[in-house]
Amino acid sequence: MSDLELGPERRDAASPEHRGMILRYTAGERTNHWMVAMAFVLAALSGLALFHPALFGLSGLFGGGPWTRILHPFIGLAMLLAFLPFALRVGSENRMQPRDWAWLRQYRDVVMNREDRLPEVGRYNAGQKLVFYAIVLCLTGLLLSGVAIWRAYFSIYFPAVVVRWGAVLHALCALVLICTIIVHIYAAIWVKGSVEAMTRGRVTRGWAWKHHRAWFREIMTRAANSRPRPD
Amino acid sequence: MALQSLDIVRRSATTSRSPQIREPSGGREVAKLIDTTKCIGCKACQVACMEWNDLRDEIGTNIGQYQNPADLSANTWTLMRFAEVENSKGDLEWLIRKDGCMHCADPGCLKACPSPGAIVQYANGIVDFQEENCIGCGYCIAGCPFDIPRISKKDKKVYKCTLCSDRVAVGLEPACIKACPTGALVFGTKDDMKQHAAERIEDLKSRGFEQAGLYDPAGVGGTHVMYVLHHADQPHNYVDLPADPRISRAVLLWKGFSKPLGLAVMALTALAGFFHYIRVGPDETDASDEAAAHELAKRLEKAP
Ligand code: HEM
Ligand code: SF4
């Protein structure tokens, strides 16, 4: 399709700045994110069905106990597979910097919405970075322990003591991951405009300025540099 | 439901109470007593088990011992294990142990199982798998301190000795007991079996087996399958019979208080979010933020 057919508006849609809105996530990144999210929800529901008798009823969502047991590890692997490219994309933006530790120390200002008192934030704030590392660690733990307790294919290759502690580790990593994602989801509801960033891809200038000023500065500087200078 | 004459006292993955109004007057706990000192390793019991339960294992290969098949399986619920041990006098002892489910009073399999009613314990002490409720996760295998349950390749369900719960329910003794030609296997109430064992042990001691004794390990609350051993001080000599079997600490941690605690932590995390929203409210951007953003953008445009 040529640019003309798309019209002037669509032609700009992929550029960083468009009608005053800033591109935060490309269509590819959004698709990837929601694949991870769907796999997580299914993995968590099917896992929780076996986690506690009170939740065994969740196995009905997957076609009963045996199907839950069969499907869960594959859904878990799907989440891992979906998360890998996403992690490679956003990983470098999640390195902790000195200003992130300062941000964390001021957690009271964070939870009380006193953002004006906080150090400037890059593309991701310290909380988002910690969520990223928690997911990386938990998924690694879930994979290693999940293989050991996967009775249908792998458990016979592990001694009983490894399978037993593997089950403990798996349940623990699942618990930490689920709590992390609850925090992640709540943060998206709390900070208005975040959900749009991941559904529509764009955020307002005000949003970027308020929540991720260092990133905003970077985007604006780059945009200014690439524009033809009016003399 | 299982046979009415077998009241269920414990049920896997069930936090509410089992039906328990009946108080059977004669319904005491039962036990199978295996007297290793009388066993001649003829495997009549092994065959009787196959016959009664309609089980046929694959024809295996000779592993250089009388033990055949080589291990317990979904189709072999009891197995004679043969150990050749040199005793302190330098003599060879041929120790033969009938292996199979011990029917623990405190069963690790039942504790570990996540599927409601896949494993039950009857009032008479028998621990039974209800395969129609089994989801095939194998948690019970991790839970068992004796390495007994085996998962079937055919249907991905777990099987083990039922102590012939179907026969016991109608007043018969287990098939293996019926078949034993030497009286090494006896069945009755647990009290009677303990008394019978005590007499046997006294006899053995009088004949030079100083360390003869009963194997009824307290670590799992006692068992409903017990052994008379000539060397009760060396259970491991009977092909790795554990000296002090217990439900693993990992399993107790995994299935104990940590589960309700885990649920509470998840619920509290979600509640914390909800009440944060109610008390502090959302973090929004308004016109002043937009204006400030434009201001900054303009400055950057002028002096890139
Ligand atoms: C990385 C790939 C994963 C693999 C290979 C895996 C494998 C397994 C296996 C084999 C089981 C035992 C039940 C069964 O056989 O189905 C299990 C249980 C479980 N899984 Fe996973 N899993 C993975 C990822 C996840 C994820 C992403 C979650 C989400 C939070 C999760 C949560 C759970 C929970 C809560 C249980 C029940 C634990 C318990 O019984 O205490 N797993 N998993
Ligand atoms: S394999 Fe079956 S009996 Fe064993 S723990 Fe899982 S559901 Fe329970």
PDB file of N, CA and C in Angstrom, chain B residues 19-78:
ATOM      1  N   PRO B  19     -18.364 -37.452  56.232  1.00  0.00           N
ATOM      2  CA  PRO B  19     -19.478 -37.991  57.017  1.00  0.00           C
ATOM      3  C   PRO B  19     -18.936 -38.880  58.128  1.00  0.00           C
ATOM      4  N   GLN B  20     -19.410 -38.668  59.345  1.00  0.00           N
ATOM      5  CA  GLN B  20     -18.800 -39.433  60.420  1.00  0.00           C
ATOM      6  C   GLN B  20     -19.725 -39.704  61.602  1.00  0.00           C
ATOM      7  N   ILE B  21     -21.063 -39.771  61.342  1.00  0.00           N
ATOM      8  CA  ILE B  21     -21.939 -39.984  62.490  1.00  0.00           C
ATOM      9  C   ILE B  21     -21.935 -41.432  62.980  1.00  0.00           C
ATOM     10  N   ARG B  22     -21.580 -42.362  62.078  1.00  0.00           N
ATOM     11  CA  ARG B  22     -21.675 -43.761  62.506  1.00  0.00           C
ATOM     12  C   ARG B  22     -20.497 -44.130  63.398  1.00  0.00           C
ATOM     13  N   GLU B  23     -20.810 -44.945  64.390  1.00  0.00           N
ATOM     14  CA  GLU B  23     -19.745 -45.402  65.283  1.00  0.00           C
ATOM     15  C   GLU B  23     -19.753 -46.917  65.279  1.00  0.00           C
ATOM     16  N   PRO B  24     -19.171 -47.527  64.260  1.00  0.00           N
ATOM     17  CA  PRO B  24     -19.249 -48.981  64.131  1.00  0.00           C
ATOM     18  C   PRO B  24     -18.630 -49.665  65.350  1.00  0.00           C
ATOM     19  N   SER B  25     -19.437 -50.543  65.966  1.00  0.00           N
ATOM     20  CA  SER B  25     -18.974 -51.163  67.210  1.00  0.00           C
ATOM     21  C   SER B  25     -17.792 -52.084  66.940  1.00  0.00           C
ATOM     22  N   GLY B  26     -17.862 -52.823  65.848  1.00  0.00           N
ATOM     23  CA  GLY B  26     -16.761 -53.739  65.570  1.00  0.00           C
ATOM     24  C   GLY B  26     -15.750 -53.137  64.611  1.00  0.00           C
ATOM     25  N   GLY B  27     -15.941 -51.858  64.276  1.00  0.00           N
ATOM     26  CA  GLY B  27     -15.136 -51.265  63.197  1.00  0.00           C
ATOM     27  C   GLY B  27     -13.793 -50.760  63.649  1.00  0.00           C
ATOM     28  N   ARG B  28     -12.983 -51.621  64.205  1.00  0.00           N
ATOM     29  CA  ARG B  28     -11.663 -51.166  64.622  1.00  0.00           C
ATOM     30  C   ARG B  28     -10.711 -51.140  63.439  1.00  0.00           C
ATOM     31  N   GLU B  29      -9.577 -50.563  63.681  1.00  0.00           N
ATOM     32  CA  GLU B  29      -8.567 -50.489  62.627  1.00  0.00           C
ATOM     33  C   GLU B  29      -8.015 -51.868  62.325  1.00  0.00           C
ATOM     34  N   VAL B  30      -7.807 -52.099  61.032  1.00  0.00           N
ATOM     35  CA  VAL B  30      -7.265 -53.384  60.609  1.00  0.00           C
ATOM     36  C   VAL B  30      -5.785 -53.238  60.279  1.00  0.00           C
ATOM     37  N   ALA B  31      -5.120 -54.379  60.160  1.00  0.00           N
ATOM     38  CA  ALA B  31      -3.718 -54.356  59.756  1.00  0.00           C
ATOM     39  C   ALA B  31      -3.349 -55.674  59.113  1.00  0.00           C
ATOM     40  N   LYS B  32      -2.372 -55.579  58.213  1.00  0.00           N
ATOM     41  CA  LYS B  32      -1.755 -56.771  57.647  1.00  0.00           C
ATOM     42  C   LYS B  32      -0.395 -56.913  58.302  1.00  0.00           C
ATOM     43  N   LEU B  33      -0.111 -58.103  58.783  1.00  0.00           N
ATOM     44  CA  LEU B  33       1.200 -58.347  59.379  1.00  0.00           C
ATOM     45  C   LEU B  33       2.011 -59.231  58.439  1.00  0.00           C
ATOM     46  N   ILE B  34       3.188 -58.746  58.072  1.00  0.00           N
ATOM     47  CA  ILE B  34       4.076 -59.505  57.186  1.00  0.00           C
ATOM     48  C   ILE B  34       5.256 -59.993  58.015  1.00  0.00           C
ATOM     49  N   ASP B  35       5.318 -61.297  58.224  1.00  0.00           N
ATOM     50  CA  ASP B  35       6.397 -61.863  59.028  1.00  0.00           C
ATOM     51  C   ASP B  35       7.523 -62.286  58.089  1.00  0.00           C
ATOM     52  N   THR B  36       8.546 -61.414  57.993  1.00  0.00           N
ATOM     53  CA  THR B  36       9.629 -61.708  57.039  1.00  0.00           C
ATOM     54  C   THR B  36      10.390 -62.961  57.451  1.00  0.00           C
ATOM     55  N   THR B  37      10.282 -63.346  58.736  1.00  0.00           N
ATOM     56  CA  THR B  37      11.038 -64.517  59.193  1.00  0.00           C
ATOM     57  C   THR B  37      10.387 -65.830  58.767  1.00  0.00           C
ATOM     58  N   LYS B  38       9.150 -65.742  58.348  1.00  0.00           N
ATOM     59  CA  LYS B  38       8.455 -66.963  57.910  1.00  0.00           C
ATOM     60  C   LYS B  38       8.342 -67.036  56.397  1.00  0.00           C
ATOM     61  N   CYS B  39       8.654 -65.923  55.723  1.00  0.00           N
ATOM     62  CA  CYS B  39       8.445 -65.847  54.269  1.00  0.00           C
ATOM     63  C   CYS B  39       9.497 -66.665  53.539  1.00  0.00           C
ATOM     64  N   ILE B  40       9.042 -67.447  52.557  1.00  0.00           N
ATOM     65  CA  ILE B  40       9.979 -68.251  51.777  1.00  0.00           C
ATOM     66  C   ILE B  40      10.152 -67.689  50.373  1.00  0.00           C
ATOM     67  N   GLY B  41       9.551 -66.533  50.101  1.00  0.00           N
ATOM     68  CA  GLY B  41       9.735 -65.887  48.797  1.00  0.00           C
ATOM     69  C   GLY B  41       9.083 -66.620  47.648  1.00  0.00           C
ATOM     70  N   CYS B  42       7.976 -67.313  47.909  1.00  0.00           N
ATOM     71  CA  CYS B  42       7.358 -68.114  46.845  1.00  0.00           C
ATOM     72  C   CYS B  42       6.529 -67.261  45.891  1.00  0.00           C
ATOM     73  N   LYS B  43       6.172 -66.025  46.316  1.00  0.00           N
ATOM     74  CA  LYS B  43       5.419 -65.078  45.498  1.00  0.00           C
ATOM     75  C   LYS B  43       3.971 -65.479  45.240  1.00  0.00           C
ATOM     76  N   ALA B  44       3.449 -66.391  46.055  1.00  0.00           N
ATOM     77  CA  ALA B  44       2.027 -66.731  45.905  1.00  0.00           C
ATOM     78  C   ALA B  44       1.183 -65.474  46.108  1.00  0.00           C
ATOM     79  N   CYS B  45       1.601 -64.621  47.058  1.00  0.00           N
ATOM     80  CA  CYS B  45       0.850 -63.395  47.338  1.00  0.00           C
ATOM     81  C   CYS B  45       0.866 -62.468  46.133  1.00  0.00           C
ATOM     82  N   GLN B  46       2.038 -62.405  45.482  1.00  0.00           N
ATOM     83  CA  GLN B  46       2.171 -61.534  44.311  1.00  0.00           C
ATOM     84  C   GLN B  46       1.207 -61.975  43.203  1.00  0.00           C
ATOM     85  N   VAL B  47       1.123 -63.303  43.043  1.00  0.00           N
ATOM     86  CA  VAL B  47       0.238 -63.844  42.022  1.00  0.00           C
ATOM     87  C   VAL B  47      -1.230 -63.641  42.407  1.00  0.00           C
ATOM     88  N   ALA B  48      -1.527 -63.843  43.698  1.00  0.00           N
ATOM     89  CA  ALA B  48      -2.913 -63.674  44.157  1.00  0.00           C
ATOM     90  C   ALA B  48      -3.362 -62.230  43.921  1.00  0.00           C
ATOM     91  N   CYS B  49      -2.448 -61.298  44.144  1.00  0.00           N
ATOM     92  CA  CYS B  49      -2.757 -59.876  43.943  1.00  0.00           C
ATOM     93  C   CYS B  49      -3.098 -59.607  42.482  1.00  0.00           C
ATOM     94  N   MET B  50      -2.288 -60.170  41.576  1.00  0.00           N
ATOM     95  CA  MET B  50      -2.560 -60.027  40.143  1.00  0.00           C
ATOM     96  C   MET B  50      -3.919 -60.615  39.786  1.00  0.00           C
ATOM     97  N   GLU B  51      -4.183 -61.794  40.352  1.00  0.00           N
ATOM     98  CA  GLU B  51      -5.431 -62.501  40.035  1.00  0.00           C
ATOM     99  C   GLU B  51      -6.646 -61.710  40.499  1.00  0.00           C
ATOM    100  N   TRP B  52      -6.628 -61.361  41.798  1.00  0.00           N
ATOM    101  CA  TRP B  52      -7.808 -60.711  42.357  1.00  0.00           C
ATOM    102  C   TRP B  52      -8.058 -59.357  41.692  1.00  0.00           C
ATOM    103  N   ASN B  53      -6.980 -58.614  41.435  1.00  0.00           N
ATOM    104  CA  ASN B  53      -7.143 -57.252  40.922  1.00  0.00           C
ATOM    105  C   ASN B  53      -7.102 -57.167  39.393  1.00  0.00           C
ATOM    106  N   ASP B  54      -7.018 -58.322  38.728  1.00  0.00           N
ATOM    107  CA  ASP B  54      -6.964 -58.357  37.259  1.00  0.00           C
ATOM    108  C   ASP B  54      -5.819 -57.526  36.708  1.00  0.00           C
ATOM    109  N   LEU B  55      -4.635 -57.747  37.253  1.00  0.00           N
ATOM    110  CA  LEU B  55      -3.468 -56.985  36.825  1.00  0.00           C
ATOM    111  C   LEU B  55      -2.489 -57.906  36.101  1.00  0.00           C
ATOM    112  N   ARG B  56      -1.980 -57.437  34.974  1.00  0.00           N
ATOM    113  CA  ARG B  56      -0.920 -58.180  34.281  1.00  0.00           C
ATOM    114  C   ARG B  56       0.170 -57.190  33.914  1.00  0.00           C
ATOM    115  N   ASP B  57       1.370 -57.398  34.453  1.00  0.00           N
ATOM    116  CA  ASP B  57       2.462 -56.500  34.099  1.00  0.00           C
ATOM    117  C   ASP B  57       3.126 -57.004  32.825  1.00  0.00           C
ATOM    118  N   GLU B  58       3.936 -56.138  32.227  1.00  0.00           N
ATOM    119  CA  GLU B  58       4.695 -56.562  31.048  1.00  0.00           C
ATOM    120  C   GLU B  58       5.714 -57.621  31.459  1.00  0.00           C
ATOM    121  N   ILE B  59       5.996 -58.530  30.557  1.00  0.00           N
ATOM    122  CA  ILE B  59       7.045 -59.505  30.830  1.00  0.00           C
ATOM    123  C   ILE B  59       8.373 -58.746  30.793  1.00  0.00           C
ATOM    124  N   GLY B  60       9.087 -58.747  31.895  1.00  0.00           N
ATOM    125  CA  GLY B  60      10.324 -57.974  31.962  1.00  0.00           C
ATOM    126  C   GLY B  60      11.533 -58.820  31.621  1.00  0.00           C
ATOM    127  N   THR B  61      12.709 -58.342  32.056  1.00  0.00           N
ATOM    128  CA  THR B  61      13.929 -59.098  31.829  1.00  0.00           C
ATOM    129  C   THR B  61      14.514 -59.483  33.175  1.00  0.00           C
ATOM    130  N   ASN B  62      15.319 -60.556  33.188  1.00  0.00           N
ATOM    131  CA  ASN B  62      15.933 -61.030  34.421  1.00  0.00           C
ATOM    132  C   ASN B  62      16.994 -60.029  34.877  1.00  0.00           C
ATOM    133  N   ILE B  63      16.913 -59.614  36.160  1.00  0.00           N
ATOM    134  CA  ILE B  63      17.892 -58.657  36.656  1.00  0.00           C
ATOM    135  C   ILE B  63      18.919 -59.347  37.555  1.00  0.00           C
ATOM    136  N   GLY B  64      19.032 -60.664  37.416  1.00  0.00           N
ATOM    137  CA  GLY B  64      20.036 -61.401  38.173  1.00  0.00           C
ATOM    138  C   GLY B  64      19.600 -61.701  39.593  1.00  0.00           C
ATOM    139  N   GLN B  65      18.316 -61.587  39.846  1.00  0.00           N
ATOM    140  CA  GLN B  65      17.758 -61.862  41.169  1.00  0.00           C
ATOM    141  C   GLN B  65      16.426 -62.572  40.999  1.00  0.00           C
ATOM    142  N   TYR B  66      15.904 -63.011  42.129  1.00  0.00           N
ATOM    143  CA  TYR B  66      14.576 -63.604  42.079  1.00  0.00           C
ATOM    144  C   TYR B  66      13.504 -62.542  41.874  1.00  0.00           C
ATOM    145  N   GLN B  67      13.905 -61.270  42.175  1.00  0.00           N
ATOM    146  CA  GLN B  67      12.935 -60.168  42.129  1.00  0.00           C
ATOM    147  C   GLN B  67      12.421 -59.981  40.707  1.00  0.00           C
ATOM    148  N   ASN B  68      11.127 -60.121  40.544  1.00  0.00           N
ATOM    149  CA  ASN B  68      10.559 -60.041  39.206  1.00  0.00           C
ATOM    150  C   ASN B  68       9.071 -59.733  39.313  1.00  0.00           C
ATOM    151  N   PRO B  69       8.595 -58.655  38.697  1.00  0.00           N
ATOM    152  CA  PRO B  69       9.337 -57.656  37.904  1.00  0.00           C
ATOM    153  C   PRO B  69      10.338 -56.871  38.748  1.00  0.00           C
ATOM    154  N   ALA B  70      11.115 -56.028  38.091  1.00  0.00           N
ATOM    155  CA  ALA B  70      12.216 -55.367  38.772  1.00  0.00           C
ATOM    156  C   ALA B  70      11.721 -54.370  39.813  1.00  0.00           C
ATOM    157  N   ASP B  71      10.548 -53.814  39.602  1.00  0.00           N
ATOM    158  CA  ASP B  71      10.069 -52.764  40.504  1.00  0.00           C
ATOM    159  C   ASP B  71       8.541 -52.796  40.558  1.00  0.00           C
ATOM    160  N   LEU B  72       8.007 -52.103  41.547  1.00  0.00           N
ATOM    161  CA  LEU B  72       6.558 -51.888  41.584  1.00  0.00           C
ATOM    162  C   LEU B  72       6.155 -51.101  40.341  1.00  0.00           C
ATOM    163  N   SER B  73       4.930 -51.254  39.905  1.00  0.00           N
ATOM    164  CA  SER B  73       4.450 -50.470  38.773  1.00  0.00           C
ATOM    165  C   SER B  73       2.944 -50.305  38.927  1.00  0.00           C
ATOM    166  N   ALA B  74       2.336 -49.598  37.975  1.00  0.00           N
ATOM    167  CA  ALA B  74       0.891 -49.417  38.025  1.00  0.00           C
ATOM    168  C   ALA B  74       0.184 -50.772  37.966  1.00  0.00           C
ATOM    169  N   ASN B  75       0.872 -51.787  37.418  1.00  0.00           N
ATOM    170  CA  ASN B  75       0.277 -53.117  37.303  1.00  0.00           C
ATOM    171  C   ASN B  75       0.830 -54.120  38.309  1.00  0.00           C
ATOM    172  N   THR B  76       1.775 -53.698  39.126  1.00  0.00           N
ATOM    173  CA  THR B  76       2.325 -54.577  40.155  1.00  0.00           C
ATOM    174  C   THR B  76       2.224 -53.848  41.477  1.00  0.00           C
ATOM    175  N   TRP B  77       1.238 -54.244  42.291  1.00  0.00           N
ATOM    176  CA  TRP B  77       0.959 -53.510  43.526  1.00  0.00           C
ATOM    177  C   TRP B  77       1.692 -54.087  44.728  1.00  0.00           C
ATOM    178  N   THR B  78       2.163 -55.324  44.563  1.00  0.00           N
ATOM    179  CA  THR B  78       2.999 -55.889  45.612  1.00  0.00           C
ATOM    180  C   THR B  78       4.128 -56.638  44.939  1.00  0.00           C
TER     181      THR B  78
END
